Amino acid sequence: MKYTILILLICSKLTAQSITKYFDLNGKEITSEKFNENRVTKKTVYGYHITDTISEYRIVNRSELGKLDKQTFDTLKSMTKPSEQKEFWIYIFYPGVDRCNKIGRKSTWNIFQDDFELELNKIGTYEIQWLAKTQDNNLRDYTNSKTSWKIDPAHFFESTFFNLHYPCFSSVIVDKEGNYVINKAEFGKNQVWDAVKKLKKLKRNN
């Protein structure tokens, strides 16, 4: 009888671990086939959240424009202490190792190229901070003279901007009024340039 109960418990746990759900951009549950057809487009990417009992995969907008409330904005400034002399604060976020960012060699990511910051200088003044959910061995492939990785303070950026695991890396660009643009999942220098330009245009229009 004891062995029967043990087997049932093991089977129950395995069954619970096997539950996987997929959701579209509107939060509606969809099939895995439909999810795979639409998970990555010019405007959308996907994020996921995995626990012992369920794996959820969600299609989301690739870019998001918003504004922080005063309390959250004050917390961001308190935790990261950005220079008030800069117009834009650029935060690069590493979510931990995944199939997208595990490459096993030194990265040639285009935000490490010299023209990344040269172009930023033409747009405005800025500061870059490199934040990581975890500092694991994989991060060494993304460490060079341009980077200075620090742990996400109190998981602030993860809980505020990146509530799902977005593959590769993500970024959030914030201006001094608390407006922000998030680039979720894999992105490059062009997406950062576009985000800074978008915030600059927003400031001009206000």
Short mmCIF file of N, CA and C in Angstrom, two decimals, residues 93-178:
data_model
loop_
_atom_site.label_atom_id
_atom_site.label_comp_id
_atom_site.label_asym_id
_atom_site.label_seq_id
_atom_site.Cartn_x
_atom_site.Cartn_y
_atom_site.Cartn_z
N PHE A 93 19.77 44.75 -19.29
CA PHE A 93 19.40 43.74 -18.30
C PHE A 93 19.67 42.32 -18.80
N TYR A 94 20.42 41.57 -18.00
CA TYR A 94 20.70 40.16 -18.27
C TYR A 94 19.79 39.31 -17.38
N PRO A 95 18.92 38.46 -17.98
CA PRO A 95 17.93 37.73 -17.19
C PRO A 95 18.41 36.39 -16.64
N GLY A 96 19.67 36.05 -16.90
CA GLY A 96 20.17 34.73 -16.58
C GLY A 96 20.32 33.91 -17.84
N VAL A 97 21.06 32.83 -17.75
CA VAL A 97 21.40 32.06 -18.94
C VAL A 97 20.14 31.44 -19.57
N ASP A 98 20.10 31.47 -20.89
CA ASP A 98 19.04 30.80 -21.65
C ASP A 98 19.61 30.39 -23.00
N ARG A 99 18.79 29.74 -23.80
CA ARG A 99 19.28 29.22 -25.09
C ARG A 99 19.68 30.33 -26.05
N CYS A 100 19.12 31.50 -25.86
CA CYS A 100 19.42 32.62 -26.76
C CYS A 100 20.77 33.26 -26.44
N ASN A 101 21.09 33.42 -25.16
CA ASN A 101 22.33 34.13 -24.82
C ASN A 101 23.51 33.22 -24.48
N LYS A 102 23.28 31.91 -24.47
CA LYS A 102 24.38 30.98 -24.21
C LYS A 102 25.08 30.65 -25.52
N ILE A 103 26.25 31.27 -25.74
CA ILE A 103 26.92 31.11 -27.03
C ILE A 103 28.27 30.41 -26.91
N GLY A 104 28.87 30.37 -25.72
CA GLY A 104 30.11 29.64 -25.53
C GLY A 104 31.34 30.29 -26.14
N ARG A 105 31.27 31.58 -26.40
CA ARG A 105 32.40 32.34 -26.96
C ARG A 105 32.19 33.81 -26.66
N LYS A 106 33.20 34.63 -26.91
CA LYS A 106 33.05 36.06 -26.70
C LYS A 106 32.01 36.64 -27.66
N SER A 107 31.12 37.42 -27.12
CA SER A 107 30.02 37.95 -27.92
C SER A 107 30.48 39.02 -28.90
N THR A 108 29.84 39.04 -30.07
CA THR A 108 30.05 40.10 -31.06
C THR A 108 28.80 40.98 -31.17
N TRP A 109 28.02 41.02 -30.12
CA TRP A 109 26.79 41.82 -30.05
C TRP A 109 27.09 43.24 -30.52
N ASN A 110 26.21 43.80 -31.36
CA ASN A 110 26.54 45.09 -31.98
C ASN A 110 26.50 46.29 -31.03
N ILE A 111 25.96 46.12 -29.81
CA ILE A 111 26.04 47.25 -28.87
C ILE A 111 27.44 47.39 -28.29
N PHE A 112 28.32 46.44 -28.58
CA PHE A 112 29.72 46.55 -28.17
C PHE A 112 30.55 47.28 -29.23
N GLN A 113 29.95 47.56 -30.38
CA GLN A 113 30.67 48.25 -31.44
C GLN A 113 30.80 49.74 -31.11
N ASP A 114 31.86 50.36 -31.60
CA ASP A 114 32.14 51.76 -31.27
C ASP A 114 31.04 52.70 -31.71
N ASP A 115 30.40 52.41 -32.83
CA ASP A 115 29.39 53.34 -33.34
C ASP A 115 28.14 53.38 -32.47
N PHE A 116 27.96 52.39 -31.58
CA PHE A 116 26.81 52.41 -30.68
C PHE A 116 26.81 53.69 -29.85
N GLU A 117 27.90 53.97 -29.20
CA GLU A 117 27.96 55.16 -28.35
C GLU A 117 28.23 56.42 -29.16
N LEU A 118 28.88 56.30 -30.29
CA LEU A 118 29.10 57.46 -31.15
C LEU A 118 27.76 58.05 -31.60
N GLU A 119 26.85 57.18 -31.98
CA GLU A 119 25.52 57.62 -32.41
C GLU A 119 24.73 58.17 -31.23
N LEU A 120 24.85 57.55 -30.07
CA LEU A 120 24.15 58.05 -28.88
C LEU A 120 24.59 59.47 -28.55
N ASN A 121 25.88 59.74 -28.71
CA ASN A 121 26.40 61.09 -28.44
C ASN A 121 25.79 62.14 -29.35
N LYS A 122 25.38 61.74 -30.54
CA LYS A 122 24.75 62.68 -31.47
C LYS A 122 23.32 63.00 -31.05
N ILE A 123 22.70 62.06 -30.33
CA ILE A 123 21.29 62.22 -29.94
C ILE A 123 21.14 63.01 -28.65
N GLY A 124 22.00 62.72 -27.69
CA GLY A 124 21.90 63.39 -26.39
C GLY A 124 22.92 62.85 -25.42
N THR A 125 22.86 63.33 -24.18
CA THR A 125 23.76 62.84 -23.15
C THR A 125 23.11 61.63 -22.46
N TYR A 126 23.94 60.70 -22.05
CA TYR A 126 23.40 59.43 -21.56
C TYR A 126 24.36 58.78 -20.57
N GLU A 127 23.83 57.80 -19.88
CA GLU A 127 24.62 56.96 -18.98
C GLU A 127 24.14 55.53 -19.16
N ILE A 128 25.06 54.58 -19.20
CA ILE A 128 24.71 53.18 -19.36
C ILE A 128 25.05 52.41 -18.08
N GLN A 129 24.10 51.61 -17.61
CA GLN A 129 24.36 50.70 -16.50
C GLN A 129 24.02 49.29 -16.93
N TRP A 130 24.86 48.34 -16.50
CA TRP A 130 24.73 46.95 -16.89
C TRP A 130 24.26 46.15 -15.68
N LEU A 131 23.04 45.62 -15.75
CA LEU A 131 22.44 44.95 -14.61
C LEU A 131 22.15 43.49 -14.92
N ALA A 132 22.36 42.63 -13.94
CA ALA A 132 22.17 41.19 -14.15
C ALA A 132 21.32 40.60 -13.04
N LYS A 133 20.44 39.68 -13.44
CA LYS A 133 19.67 38.94 -12.44
C LYS A 133 20.62 38.04 -11.64
N THR A 134 21.55 37.41 -12.35
CA THR A 134 22.57 36.57 -11.71
C THR A 134 23.90 36.80 -12.41
N GLN A 135 24.97 36.69 -11.68
CA GLN A 135 26.30 36.79 -12.28
C GLN A 135 26.87 35.38 -12.42
N ASP A 136 26.49 34.71 -13.50
CA ASP A 136 26.95 33.34 -13.72
C ASP A 136 28.08 33.32 -14.74
N ASN A 137 28.61 32.13 -14.99
CA ASN A 137 29.76 31.99 -15.89
C ASN A 137 29.43 32.44 -17.31
N ASN A 138 28.18 32.29 -17.72
CA ASN A 138 27.79 32.68 -19.07
C ASN A 138 28.02 34.16 -19.33
N LEU A 139 27.94 34.96 -18.27
CA LEU A 139 28.06 36.41 -18.42
C LEU A 139 29.47 36.82 -18.83
N ARG A 140 30.43 35.93 -18.64
CA ARG A 140 31.81 36.26 -19.03
C ARG A 140 31.93 36.50 -20.52
N ASP A 141 31.07 35.85 -21.30
CA ASP A 141 31.11 36.05 -22.76
C ASP A 141 30.61 37.44 -23.15
N TYR A 142 29.99 38.14 -22.22
CA TYR A 142 29.47 39.49 -22.47
C TYR A 142 30.17 40.52 -21.59
N THR A 143 31.35 40.19 -21.15
CA THR A 143 32.13 41.09 -20.30
C THR A 143 33.35 41.58 -21.07
N ASN A 144 33.49 42.90 -21.15
CA ASN A 144 34.63 43.50 -21.83
C ASN A 144 34.90 44.88 -21.24
N SER A 145 35.70 45.66 -21.91
CA SER A 145 36.08 46.97 -21.37
C SER A 145 34.91 47.94 -21.31
N LYS A 146 33.83 47.65 -22.03
CA LYS A 146 32.67 48.55 -22.05
C LYS A 146 31.66 48.21 -20.95
N THR A 147 31.75 47.02 -20.39
CA THR A 147 30.72 46.58 -19.45
C THR A 147 31.21 46.58 -18.01
N SER A 148 30.28 46.78 -17.11
CA SER A 148 30.54 46.68 -15.68
C SER A 148 29.27 46.13 -15.04
N TRP A 149 29.14 44.81 -15.04
CA TRP A 149 27.91 44.18 -14.61
C TRP A 149 27.72 44.25 -13.10
N LYS A 150 26.49 44.57 -12.70
CA LYS A 150 26.12 44.60 -11.29
C LYS A 150 24.80 43.84 -11.12
N ILE A 151 24.60 43.29 -9.94
CA ILE A 151 23.35 42.59 -9.67
C ILE A 151 22.19 43.58 -9.60
N ASP A 152 21.09 43.22 -10.23
CA ASP A 152 19.86 44.02 -10.16
C ASP A 152 19.50 44.24 -8.69
N PRO A 153 19.53 45.49 -8.22
CA PRO A 153 19.30 45.75 -6.79
C PRO A 153 17.90 45.36 -6.34
N ALA A 154 17.84 44.43 -5.38
CA ALA A 154 16.57 43.97 -4.81
C ALA A 154 15.60 43.48 -5.89
N HIS A 155 16.14 43.00 -7.01
CA HIS A 155 15.32 42.53 -8.15
C HIS A 155 14.36 43.62 -8.63
N PHE A 156 14.79 44.86 -8.48
CA PHE A 156 13.90 45.99 -8.82
C PHE A 156 13.53 45.99 -10.29
N PHE A 157 14.51 45.86 -11.17
CA PHE A 157 14.23 45.93 -12.61
C PHE A 157 13.45 44.71 -13.07
N GLU A 158 13.77 43.56 -12.52
CA GLU A 158 13.03 42.36 -12.88
C GLU A 158 11.55 42.50 -12.52
N SER A 159 11.26 42.98 -11.32
CA SER A 159 9.87 43.07 -10.87
C SER A 159 9.14 44.26 -11.50
N THR A 160 9.85 45.32 -11.84
CA THR A 160 9.22 46.53 -12.38
C THR A 160 9.03 46.46 -13.89
N PHE A 161 10.04 45.98 -14.60
CA PHE A 161 10.01 46.03 -16.07
C PHE A 161 9.96 44.65 -16.74
N PHE A 162 10.53 43.65 -16.09
CA PHE A 162 10.72 42.36 -16.75
C PHE A 162 10.13 41.23 -15.91
N ASN A 163 8.80 41.23 -15.79
CA ASN A 163 8.13 40.23 -14.95
C ASN A 163 8.12 38.85 -15.56
N LEU A 164 8.50 38.75 -16.85
CA LEU A 164 8.70 37.46 -17.51
C LEU A 164 10.18 37.34 -17.89
N HIS A 165 10.61 36.12 -18.17
CA HIS A 165 11.96 35.94 -18.69
C HIS A 165 11.92 36.15 -20.19
N TYR A 166 12.55 37.24 -20.65
CA TYR A 166 12.61 37.52 -22.08
C TYR A 166 13.97 37.05 -22.58
N PRO A 167 14.01 36.20 -23.62
CA PRO A 167 15.26 35.59 -24.07
C PRO A 167 16.34 36.60 -24.44
N CYS A 168 17.57 36.20 -24.24
CA CYS A 168 18.79 36.97 -24.51
C CYS A 168 18.98 38.06 -23.47
N PHE A 169 18.71 39.30 -23.83
CA PHE A 169 18.83 40.45 -22.95
C PHE A 169 17.64 41.37 -23.20
N SER A 170 17.43 42.30 -22.30
CA SER A 170 16.43 43.35 -22.51
C SER A 170 17.05 44.67 -22.09
N SER A 171 16.35 45.76 -22.38
CA SER A 171 16.84 47.07 -21.96
C SER A 171 15.68 47.98 -21.61
N VAL A 172 15.97 48.95 -20.80
CA VAL A 172 14.99 50.01 -20.52
C VAL A 172 15.74 51.33 -20.50
N ILE A 173 15.20 52.29 -21.23
CA ILE A 173 15.80 53.62 -21.32
C ILE A 173 14.85 54.58 -20.62
N VAL A 174 15.38 55.36 -19.68
CA VAL A 174 14.57 56.24 -18.85
C VAL A 174 15.07 57.67 -18.99
N ASP A 175 14.13 58.63 -19.09
CA ASP A 175 14.56 60.03 -19.10
C ASP A 175 14.36 60.64 -17.71
N LYS A 176 14.73 61.89 -17.55
CA LYS A 176 14.73 62.51 -16.23
C LYS A 176 13.34 62.86 -15.72
N GLU A 177 12.31 62.66 -16.55
CA GLU A 177 10.93 62.87 -16.12
C GLU A 177 10.25 61.55 -15.74
N GLY A 178 10.99 60.45 -15.89
CA GLY A 178 10.43 59.15 -15.56
C GLY A 178 9.77 58.43 -16.72
#
